Short mmCIF file of C-alpha atoms in Angstrom, two decimals:
data_model
loop_
_atom_site.label_atom_id
_atom_site.label_comp_id
_atom_site.label_asym_id
_atom_site.label_seq_id
_atom_site.Cartn_x
_atom_site.Cartn_y
_atom_site.Cartn_z
CA MET A 1 6.88 -19.98 21.77
CA LYS A 2 5.66 -16.44 21.74
CA PRO A 3 2.82 -14.91 23.66
CA PHE A 4 0.19 -13.09 21.67
CA LEU A 5 -0.92 -10.05 23.63
CA MET A 6 -4.17 -8.22 24.08
CA PRO A 7 -3.58 -5.31 21.71
CA SER A 8 -3.84 -1.66 22.56
CA LEU A 9 -6.01 0.53 20.37
CA GLY A 10 -4.95 3.79 21.84
CA ALA A 11 -4.20 5.46 25.10
CA ASP A 12 -7.79 5.33 26.22
CA MET A 13 -8.06 1.55 25.99
CA GLU A 14 -7.34 -0.27 29.20
CA ASP A 15 -8.72 -3.73 28.74
CA GLY A 16 -10.62 -6.06 26.46
CA ILE A 17 -12.69 -9.22 26.61
CA MET A 18 -11.97 -12.22 24.45
CA VAL A 19 -15.32 -13.04 22.88
CA GLU A 20 -14.40 -15.45 20.09
CA GLN A 21 -11.60 -17.89 19.50
CA LEU A 22 -11.60 -18.72 15.83
CA VAL A 23 -8.71 -21.18 15.76
CA GLU A 24 -8.43 -24.50 17.55
CA PRO A 25 -5.25 -25.11 19.54
CA GLY A 26 -2.77 -27.02 17.39
CA SER A 27 -3.94 -25.38 14.16
CA PRO A 28 -1.52 -23.58 11.86
CA VAL A 29 -1.91 -19.82 11.53
CA LYS A 30 -0.57 -17.49 8.86
CA ARG A 31 0.43 -13.87 9.16
CA GLY A 32 -2.73 -11.81 8.68
CA ASP A 33 -5.14 -14.55 9.75
CA ILE A 34 -7.88 -13.39 12.06
CA ILE A 35 -7.70 -15.67 15.05
CA ALA A 36 -9.92 -14.06 17.62
CA ALA A 37 -12.40 -11.32 18.34
CA VAL A 38 -11.99 -9.04 21.29
CA GLU A 39 -14.68 -6.85 22.76
CA THR A 40 -13.43 -3.41 23.69
CA GLN A 41 -15.06 -0.15 24.60
CA LYS A 42 -14.92 0.71 20.95
CA GLY A 43 -16.64 -2.43 19.75
CA THR A 44 -15.55 -5.85 18.63
CA ILE A 45 -12.13 -5.97 17.08
CA GLU A 46 -10.82 -8.74 14.90
CA ILE A 47 -7.36 -9.71 15.95
CA GLU A 48 -4.80 -10.73 13.34
CA VAL A 49 -1.59 -12.64 13.89
CA PHE A 50 1.65 -11.12 12.72
CA GLU A 51 3.62 -14.24 11.88
CA ASP A 52 3.24 -17.77 10.67
CA GLY A 53 3.16 -20.53 13.24
CA ILE A 54 0.93 -22.85 15.18
CA LEU A 55 -1.54 -21.67 17.73
CA ASP A 56 -0.46 -23.67 20.73
CA SER A 57 -3.04 -22.63 23.27
CA TRP A 58 -5.42 -19.98 24.40
CA THR A 59 -4.35 -18.52 27.69
CA VAL A 60 -7.43 -16.50 28.56
CA PRO A 61 -10.92 -17.97 28.71
CA LEU A 62 -13.81 -16.58 26.72
CA GLY A 63 -15.61 -13.78 28.46
CA ARG A 64 -12.70 -12.75 30.71
CA LYS A 65 -11.75 -9.09 30.80
CA VAL A 66 -7.98 -8.66 30.79
CA PRO A 67 -5.71 -5.60 30.65
CA VAL A 68 -3.97 -4.52 27.47
CA GLY A 69 -0.70 -6.42 27.13
CA THR A 70 -1.94 -9.64 28.73
CA PRO A 71 -0.96 -12.76 26.76
CA ILE A 72 -4.14 -14.17 25.26
CA ALA A 73 -2.61 -16.99 23.22
CA MET A 74 0.67 -18.78 22.74
CA ILE A 75 2.01 -19.21 19.23
CA ARG A 76 4.91 -21.47 18.37
CA ALA A 77 7.00 -21.62 15.24
CA SER A 78 5.66 -24.17 12.80
CA ASP A 79 9.01 -25.93 12.43
CA ILE A 80 8.98 -27.09 16.02
CA PRO A 81 7.29 -30.49 15.87
CA ASP A 82 5.76 -30.71 19.31
CA PRO A 83 5.16 -28.36 22.14
CA PRO A 84 7.84 -29.00 24.73
CA SER A 85 6.54 -29.52 28.20
CA GLU A 86 7.63 -26.10 29.23
CA PRO A 87 5.85 -24.17 31.92
CA GLU A 88 2.94 -22.48 30.29
CA ILE A 89 1.54 -19.15 31.14
CA GLN A 90 -0.50 -19.86 34.20
CA GLU A 91 -4.08 -20.50 33.20
CA PRO A 92 -6.03 -17.72 34.85
CA ALA A 93 -8.26 -18.90 37.63
CA ASP A 94 -11.91 -19.64 37.15
CA PRO A 95 -13.68 -16.31 36.74
CA ILE A 96 -16.53 -17.43 38.94
CA GLN A 97 -14.28 -18.07 41.90
CA GLN A 98 -12.05 -15.10 41.43
CA PRO A 99 -13.48 -11.79 40.36
CA GLU A 100 -11.52 -10.09 37.64
CA GLY A 101 -8.91 -7.77 38.95
CA PRO A 102 -5.40 -6.69 38.33
CA GLU A 103 -4.00 -8.87 41.08
CA ILE A 104 -4.63 -12.09 39.17
CA GLN A 105 -3.44 -10.79 35.84
CA PRO A 106 0.05 -10.84 34.49
CA PRO A 107 1.25 -7.26 34.59
CA PRO A 108 1.04 -5.50 31.25
CA PRO A 109 4.43 -4.74 29.77
CA GLU A 110 5.75 -1.22 30.02
CA ASN A 111 4.90 -0.60 26.45
CA ALA A 112 2.42 -2.85 24.80
CA PRO A 113 3.77 -3.70 21.39
CA PRO A 114 2.20 -1.47 18.80
CA ILE A 115 -0.13 -2.96 16.30
CA GLU A 116 2.14 -3.83 13.46
CA PRO A 117 1.39 -1.56 10.54
CA GLU A 118 0.50 -3.54 7.53
CA ILE A 119 -0.18 -2.42 4.02
CA VAL A 120 -3.56 -3.55 2.85
CA PRO A 121 -3.02 -5.31 -0.43
CA PRO A 122 -5.06 -3.73 -3.16
CA ALA A 123 -8.05 -5.78 -4.19
CA SER A 124 -7.25 -7.72 -7.32
CA ASN A 125 -10.60 -6.99 -8.87
CA LEU A 126 -13.70 -4.99 -8.24
CA SER A 127 -15.58 -7.57 -6.28
CA PRO A 128 -16.33 -6.13 -2.86
CA ARG A 129 -17.20 -9.54 -1.50
CA ARG A 130 -14.68 -11.46 0.45
CA PRO A 131 -14.65 -15.19 -0.02
CA GLU A 132 -17.65 -16.74 1.66
CA ARG A 133 -16.87 -17.42 5.24
CA THR A 134 -18.24 -20.36 7.02
CA ARG A 135 -17.99 -18.63 10.33
CA GLN A 136 -20.95 -17.55 12.28
CA ARG A 137 -22.54 -14.20 11.79
CA VAL A 138 -23.41 -12.69 15.11
CA THR A 139 -24.74 -9.23 15.82
CA PRO A 140 -22.46 -7.16 18.04
CA ALA A 141 -25.10 -6.94 20.77
CA ALA A 142 -25.58 -10.70 20.75
CA ARG A 143 -21.84 -11.34 20.85
CA ARG A 144 -21.46 -9.04 23.81
CA ARG A 145 -24.38 -10.62 25.64
CA ALA A 146 -23.16 -14.14 24.91
CA ALA A 147 -19.75 -13.31 26.31
CA GLN A 148 -21.29 -11.77 29.43
CA ALA A 149 -23.59 -14.72 30.00
CA ALA A 150 -20.98 -17.32 29.00
CA ILE A 151 -23.21 -18.72 26.26
CA ASP A 152 -21.37 -20.86 23.71
CA LEU A 153 -22.40 -19.54 20.31
CA ARG A 154 -21.11 -22.60 18.51
CA SER A 155 -24.31 -24.45 19.28
CA PHE A 156 -26.18 -22.08 16.96
CA GLY A 157 -24.49 -23.25 13.78
CA THR A 158 -23.68 -20.99 10.85
CA GLU A 159 -27.01 -21.02 9.00
CA LYS A 160 -28.49 -17.79 10.25
CA ILE A 161 -27.45 -14.56 11.84
CA ILE A 162 -27.50 -14.85 15.60
CA SER A 163 -29.17 -11.90 17.26
CA LEU A 164 -30.14 -10.96 20.79
CA ARG A 165 -33.52 -12.52 20.18
CA ASP A 166 -31.91 -15.93 19.75
CA LEU A 167 -30.15 -15.64 23.06
CA SER A 168 -32.98 -14.33 25.16
CA PRO A 169 -34.54 -17.73 25.92
CA LEU A 170 -31.19 -18.84 27.30
CA GLU A 171 -30.77 -16.15 29.86
CA GLU A 172 -32.53 -13.74 32.08
CA LEU A 173 -32.27 -10.38 30.40
CA ASP A 174 -31.14 -7.60 32.60
CA GLU A 175 -33.87 -4.99 32.63
CA THR A 176 -31.67 -2.12 33.64
CA THR A 177 -29.70 -0.39 30.95
CA PRO A 178 -26.63 1.29 32.32
CA MET A 179 -24.59 3.40 29.93
CA SER A 180 -23.02 0.96 27.52
CA ALA A 181 -19.28 0.63 27.25
CA MET A 182 -19.50 2.13 23.78
CA ARG A 183 -21.44 5.12 25.01
CA GLN A 184 -18.99 5.52 27.87
CA ALA A 185 -16.03 5.44 25.46
CA ILE A 186 -17.65 8.06 23.25
CA SER A 187 -18.43 10.15 26.30
CA ASP A 188 -14.85 9.92 27.57
CA ALA A 189 -13.35 10.84 24.21
CA MET A 190 -15.73 13.73 23.58
CA SER A 191 -15.34 15.11 27.11
CA ARG A 192 -11.60 15.05 26.64
CA SER A 193 -11.97 16.73 23.26
CA LYS A 194 -14.17 19.52 24.59
CA ARG A 195 -11.87 19.99 27.57
CA GLU A 196 -8.53 19.94 25.83
CA ILE A 197 -8.98 20.98 22.24
CA PRO A 198 -9.57 24.65 21.46
CA HIS A 199 -11.92 24.09 18.58
CA TYR A 200 -12.71 26.59 15.89
CA TYR A 201 -15.39 26.07 13.29
CA LEU A 202 -15.85 27.09 9.68
CA SER A 203 -18.64 26.25 7.33
CA ASP A 204 -19.63 26.94 3.78
CA THR A 205 -22.02 25.77 1.10
CA ILE A 206 -20.69 23.19 -1.27
CA ASP A 207 -22.14 22.79 -4.76
CA LEU A 208 -22.48 19.06 -5.36
CA THR A 209 -24.26 19.23 -8.71
CA ALA A 210 -21.21 18.10 -10.65
CA ALA A 211 -20.30 15.42 -8.12
CA GLU A 212 -23.78 13.91 -8.12
CA GLU A 213 -23.97 13.99 -11.91
CA PHE A 214 -20.59 12.30 -12.12
CA VAL A 215 -21.77 9.51 -9.82
CA ALA A 216 -25.05 9.11 -11.73
CA VAL A 217 -23.26 8.89 -15.09
CA GLN A 218 -20.71 6.43 -13.74
CA ASN A 219 -23.40 4.26 -12.23
CA ALA A 220 -25.81 4.30 -15.15
CA GLU A 221 -24.29 1.31 -16.91
CA ARG A 222 -22.73 -0.43 -13.96
CA PRO A 223 -24.02 -3.47 -12.12
CA PRO A 224 -24.84 -2.75 -8.48
CA ASP A 225 -21.61 -4.20 -7.09
CA GLN A 226 -19.57 -1.68 -9.09
CA ARG A 227 -21.55 1.47 -8.34
CA LEU A 228 -20.14 4.44 -6.49
CA VAL A 229 -21.55 6.62 -3.75
CA ALA A 230 -20.73 10.31 -3.39
CA GLY A 231 -18.91 9.53 -0.13
CA VAL A 232 -15.89 8.20 -2.01
CA LEU A 233 -15.51 11.55 -3.75
CA PHE A 234 -15.58 13.29 -0.36
CA LEU A 235 -12.98 10.90 1.04
CA ARG A 236 -10.69 11.39 -1.93
CA ALA A 237 -11.04 15.18 -1.95
CA ILE A 238 -10.15 15.37 1.75
CA ALA A 239 -7.21 13.01 1.30
CA ARG A 240 -5.85 15.19 -1.50
CA ALA A 241 -6.47 18.43 0.39
CA VAL A 242 -4.50 17.32 3.46
CA LYS A 243 -1.46 16.72 1.27
CA LYS A 244 -1.45 20.45 0.72
CA TYR A 245 -2.60 21.37 4.23
CA PRO A 246 -0.85 18.80 6.41
CA GLU A 247 -1.67 20.60 9.65
CA PHE A 248 -5.13 19.04 9.51
CA ASN A 249 -3.86 15.48 9.17
CA GLY A 250 -2.15 13.88 12.14
CA HIS A 251 -2.16 13.59 15.89
CA PHE A 252 -1.64 15.99 18.76
CA THR A 253 0.12 14.04 21.49
CA ASP A 254 2.41 14.96 24.37
CA GLY A 255 2.01 18.65 23.75
CA GLN A 256 2.91 18.65 20.11
CA PHE A 257 1.41 18.01 16.72
CA VAL A 258 2.84 15.19 14.67
CA PRO A 259 1.65 15.31 11.08
CA ALA A 260 0.86 11.91 9.58
CA ASP A 261 2.87 10.74 6.63
CA ALA A 262 -0.25 9.70 4.72
CA PRO A 263 -3.96 10.44 4.84
CA HIS A 264 -5.90 7.71 6.63
CA VAL A 265 -9.34 9.28 6.59
CA GLY A 266 -11.64 7.99 9.30
CA MET A 267 -15.20 7.48 8.15
CA ALA A 268 -17.84 7.92 10.83
CA ILE A 269 -20.19 4.93 10.62
CA ASN A 270 -23.17 4.50 12.88
CA LEU A 271 -23.66 1.16 14.54
CA ARG A 272 -27.01 -0.52 14.59
CA GLY A 273 -28.25 -0.51 18.13
CA GLY A 274 -26.39 2.64 19.06
CA GLY A 275 -23.03 4.28 18.98
CA LEU A 276 -20.64 5.03 16.20
CA VAL A 277 -17.10 4.37 15.15
CA ALA A 278 -14.84 6.14 12.70
CA PRO A 279 -12.33 3.58 11.43
CA ALA A 280 -9.63 4.56 8.99
CA ILE A 281 -9.51 3.92 5.31
CA HIS A 282 -5.78 3.72 4.87
CA ASP A 283 -3.97 5.74 2.22
CA THR A 284 -7.20 7.33 1.09
CA ASP A 285 -5.29 9.29 -1.55
CA THR A 286 -4.14 6.26 -3.54
CA GLY A 287 -5.78 3.93 -6.02
CA SER A 288 -8.78 4.43 -8.24
CA LEU A 289 -12.16 5.65 -7.02
CA ASP A 290 -13.49 2.18 -7.77
CA HIS A 291 -10.93 0.66 -5.47
CA LEU A 292 -11.73 3.20 -2.78
CA MET A 293 -15.39 2.28 -3.12
CA VAL A 294 -14.56 -1.41 -2.68
CA ARG A 295 -12.68 -0.58 0.48
CA LEU A 296 -15.46 1.64 1.80
CA ARG A 297 -18.12 -1.00 1.18
CA ASP A 298 -16.03 -3.66 2.80
CA LEU A 299 -15.44 -1.46 5.82
CA VAL A 300 -19.08 -0.49 6.25
CA GLU A 301 -20.19 -4.09 5.90
CA ARG A 302 -17.72 -5.31 8.49
CA VAL A 303 -18.46 -2.51 10.90
CA ARG A 304 -22.18 -3.18 10.69
CA GLN A 305 -21.45 -6.78 11.57
CA GLY A 306 -19.40 -5.48 14.45
CA ARG A 307 -16.14 -6.65 12.92
CA PHE A 308 -13.27 -4.36 12.26
CA ARG A 309 -9.55 -4.59 12.57
CA ALA A 310 -7.40 -3.19 15.27
CA ARG A 311 -5.36 -0.90 13.08
CA GLU A 312 -8.43 0.57 11.44
CA LEU A 313 -9.49 1.94 14.80
CA SER A 314 -6.12 3.02 16.03
CA ASP A 315 -4.84 5.29 13.32
CA PRO A 316 -7.30 7.56 11.52
CA THR A 317 -5.60 10.90 10.90
CA ILE A 318 -8.68 13.05 10.21
CA THR A 319 -12.38 12.19 10.29
CA LEU A 320 -15.19 12.63 7.79
CA THR A 321 -18.83 12.51 8.80
CA SER A 322 -21.00 12.32 5.73
CA LEU A 323 -24.63 12.65 6.68
CA GLY A 324 -25.81 10.94 3.51
CA GLU A 325 -29.10 11.37 1.75
CA ARG A 326 -31.48 11.26 4.67
CA GLY A 327 -29.81 13.33 7.33
CA VAL A 328 -29.87 16.99 8.21
CA ALA A 329 -28.18 20.05 6.77
CA GLY A 330 -25.18 20.00 9.05
CA ILE A 331 -23.52 19.13 12.32
CA THR A 332 -20.77 21.00 14.08
CA GLY A 333 -18.22 18.26 14.60
CA VAL A 334 -16.34 17.39 17.75
CA ILE A 335 -12.75 16.40 17.05
CA PHE A 336 -11.82 12.87 18.00
CA PRO A 337 -8.58 13.14 19.96
CA PRO A 338 -5.70 12.91 19.26
CA GLN A 339 -6.81 13.96 15.77
CA VAL A 340 -6.94 17.67 15.01
CA ALA A 341 -9.76 18.07 12.52
CA ILE A 342 -13.17 16.70 11.59
CA ILE A 343 -15.19 17.51 8.50
CA VAL A 344 -18.93 17.12 8.19
CA ILE A 345 -20.73 17.12 4.87
CA GLY A 346 -24.46 17.48 5.36
CA THR A 347 -27.36 16.06 3.41
CA PRO A 348 -27.50 17.48 -0.12
CA SER A 349 -30.68 19.27 -1.14
CA TRP A 350 -31.90 21.55 -3.89
CA GLN A 351 -30.95 25.12 -3.01
CA PRO A 352 -31.21 28.39 -4.88
CA ALA A 353 -27.81 29.50 -6.08
CA VAL A 354 -26.74 32.62 -7.90
CA LEU A 355 -24.81 31.94 -11.07
CA ASP A 356 -23.95 34.61 -13.64
CA GLY A 357 -26.40 37.02 -12.01
CA GLY A 358 -29.34 34.61 -12.18
CA VAL A 359 -30.89 32.35 -9.56
CA ILE A 360 -30.87 28.67 -10.38
CA ALA A 361 -31.45 25.45 -8.46
CA ARG A 362 -28.32 23.52 -7.56
CA ARG A 363 -27.65 20.47 -5.47
CA SER A 364 -25.99 21.89 -2.40
CA ALA A 365 -24.81 20.81 1.01
CA THR A 366 -23.22 22.41 4.02
CA ILE A 367 -19.62 21.51 4.72
CA THR A 368 -18.24 22.19 8.19
CA LEU A 369 -14.71 21.99 9.50
CA ALA A 370 -13.92 21.77 13.19
CA ALA A 371 -10.18 22.12 13.74
CA ASP A 372 -7.67 22.45 16.56
CA HIS A 373 -6.45 25.98 17.25
CA ARG A 374 -3.24 24.63 18.76
CA VAL A 375 -2.25 23.51 15.29
CA SER A 376 -3.97 25.77 12.79
CA ASP A 377 -6.18 28.80 12.52
CA GLY A 378 -9.19 30.00 10.60
CA HIS A 379 -7.20 31.43 7.74
CA ARG A 380 -5.60 28.10 6.89
CA GLY A 381 -8.82 26.29 7.73
CA ALA A 382 -10.68 28.38 5.17
CA ARG A 383 -8.12 27.62 2.49
CA PHE A 384 -8.28 23.94 3.36
CA LEU A 385 -12.06 23.93 3.10
CA ARG A 386 -11.99 25.84 -0.18
CA ASN A 387 -9.55 23.29 -1.54
CA ILE A 388 -11.97 20.45 -0.79
CA ILE A 389 -14.92 22.35 -2.25
CA SER A 390 -12.94 23.20 -5.34
CA GLN A 391 -11.84 19.62 -5.97
CA LEU A 392 -15.42 18.44 -5.80
CA GLN A 393 -16.29 20.74 -8.72
CA THR A 394 -14.14 18.55 -10.99
CA PRO A 395 -15.01 15.03 -9.82
CA ASP A 396 -13.49 13.40 -12.89
CA THR A 397 -10.04 14.46 -11.65
CA LEU A 398 -10.46 12.67 -8.33
CA MET B 1 -40.63 -16.92 -8.75
CA SER B 2 -43.70 -16.80 -6.61
CA PRO B 3 -44.43 -13.62 -4.65
CA ALA B 4 -43.94 -15.61 -1.45
CA ASN B 5 -40.45 -16.66 -2.50
CA LEU B 6 -39.56 -13.10 -3.46
CA ARG B 7 -40.82 -11.82 -0.15
CA GLU B 8 -38.79 -14.43 1.67
CA ALA B 9 -35.66 -13.46 -0.27
CA LEU B 10 -36.20 -9.78 0.40
CA ILE B 11 -36.64 -10.42 4.11
CA LYS B 12 -33.50 -12.56 4.12
CA HIS B 13 -31.36 -9.85 2.55
CA LEU B 14 -32.82 -7.08 4.70
CA GLY B 15 -32.11 -9.31 7.69
CA ARG B 16 -28.45 -9.40 6.78
CA ILE B 17 -28.32 -5.61 6.84
CA ALA B 18 -30.66 -4.94 9.75
CA PRO B 19 -30.77 -8.18 11.73
CA GLU B 20 -32.48 -6.69 14.75
CA ILE B 21 -35.53 -5.43 12.89
CA ASP B 22 -38.63 -7.58 12.78
CA ILE B 23 -40.43 -7.38 9.47
CA ASP B 24 -43.78 -7.56 11.26
CA THR B 25 -43.11 -4.29 13.04
CA ILE B 26 -42.38 -2.09 10.04
CA ASP B 27 -44.66 -0.10 7.79
CA THR B 28 -44.24 -1.85 4.44
CA LYS B 29 -45.52 1.18 2.57
CA ALA B 30 -43.19 3.67 4.21
CA ASP B 31 -39.70 4.58 3.04
CA LEU B 32 -37.68 1.40 3.28
CA ARG B 33 -34.53 3.24 4.27
CA ASP B 34 -36.24 5.03 7.11
CA GLU B 35 -38.01 1.92 8.33
CA PHE B 36 -34.81 -0.11 8.41
CA ASP B 37 -32.51 2.84 9.09
CA ILE B 38 -30.23 1.93 6.23
CA ASP B 39 -27.88 4.28 4.46
CA SER B 40 -26.84 4.53 0.84
CA ILE B 41 -24.19 1.83 1.15
CA ASP B 42 -26.56 -0.54 2.93
CA PHE B 43 -29.09 0.09 0.20
CA LEU B 44 -26.47 -0.56 -2.45
CA ASN B 45 -25.58 -3.81 -0.69
CA LEU B 46 -29.26 -4.77 -0.67
CA VAL B 47 -29.65 -4.03 -4.37
CA THR B 48 -26.42 -5.91 -5.09
CA ALA B 49 -27.63 -8.99 -3.22
CA LEU B 50 -31.07 -8.97 -4.84
CA GLY B 51 -29.62 -8.32 -8.30
CA ARG B 52 -27.25 -11.20 -7.85
CA GLU B 53 -29.91 -13.60 -6.57
CA PHE B 54 -32.39 -12.87 -9.36
CA SER B 55 -29.93 -11.93 -12.13
CA LEU B 56 -31.41 -8.46 -12.43
CA PRO B 57 -29.49 -5.30 -13.39
CA MET B 58 -31.60 -3.17 -10.97
CA PRO B 59 -30.35 0.10 -12.51
CA GLU B 60 -29.94 3.17 -10.38
CA ALA B 61 -32.52 4.91 -12.56
CA ASP B 62 -35.11 2.48 -11.14
CA TYR B 63 -34.31 3.28 -7.51
CA ASP B 64 -37.41 5.41 -7.16
CA GLN B 65 -39.45 2.25 -7.77
CA MET B 66 -37.76 0.61 -4.78
CA GLN B 67 -38.59 3.12 -2.08
CA SER B 68 -40.73 0.97 0.20
CA PHE B 69 -40.76 -2.71 1.11
CA ASP B 70 -43.97 -3.17 -0.88
CA SER B 71 -42.80 -1.27 -3.94
CA LEU B 72 -39.50 -3.15 -3.98
CA LEU B 73 -41.41 -6.41 -3.80
CA THR B 74 -43.62 -5.29 -6.68
CA TYR B 75 -40.52 -4.31 -8.64
CA LEU B 76 -39.06 -7.77 -8.13
CA GLU B 77 -42.33 -9.40 -9.14
CA ASN B 78 -42.52 -7.36 -12.33
CA HIS B 79 -38.94 -8.07 -13.30
CA THR B 80 -38.68 -11.74 -12.48
CA ALA B 81 -41.86 -12.78 -14.26
#
């Protein structure tokens, strides 16, 4: 019997709340199965198991906040026929009688086991849809509220998406709106960034005429589920550029920079109802653009539903903010620690450009790099940025 | 497909993308993406879902006919007749 622990998603995560248990005790589980959802400061994380077995019991009740490293479930090997009557992890006391607090929790281990890295298997085809799930679809805000108010979402069935509106008759809504945990987490990370990271900033104009034409030509004959967005070109160009300029791809921890061995570009995605996350698209340099698009769509869809995986949040190596079609010209990025660079590509617009001595209209956007002076400087930053811009002039090579 | 059915389907798929937004509170003539605060991938997901439900190609070249809730509804009416 092995305990399954509340995972850590980085040094700034201290605790999490179990908000969904997706497997009944006694059910078999396979490596990679998502068995629970945990609410953290960064949002709701889907928790996967790392080995085959049988989920013996849940050891933390729904809605309880527990420190990282606390056992949240017990998993036994599937070849053991019956659970022996061994002493179980003590069921935590009723949360109503005992307020949460470290004194009633098992102490977290010295080092919480790292999230096991796992290669995402490439999609076997271009369908971005996962098999239809019969599980409930719940908005992140509703899931959070249900966990706080101890409302059992199972009574809602799986027919429709459960939103805050569905819950409001069941509870007295709190009129005050203190800073949300998400906003607090963003605030903490950005304060730390501004305090610790000596940022420098570079920006330039990027000609996206060729990139947009490439996307339009590709999409002309494709059904909607196989179309591309320009964002995948940006992701790929950055992933290729960091291979040549590795000092922008990695983590600065314990006083030194550790370059990552592969580009896991974090894509900043806004959350409905407020906040944003920038989960990683792993190995952004590999596979076809179509495959990258499948992965991006899948990620955006899951994030919007408030569902992403632990390792996606824990290991981006550089971040891209793409402001899309309806944003503004540019933003000066704030690096997300312990990363060392963030790139923003603004909203493309028609701009006058000078080509061969004449002025012509081109689709242009502002690209901005914020990078960490402890690791690199403006000279290298400029070359890095030029490399990205240059790659986007030949989109068919991405 | 009756207009009412199309409207219902459109609301259903928008609800999957923007579940917190009440259709009664939006301006159905305004830019759909602004009203629902949806980005290019959300929009692509919407078009994918509608195309799948009504077996329509919904080419990218027609996107400018799908800018508002009303115009998208009209587009669906014209192409599912």
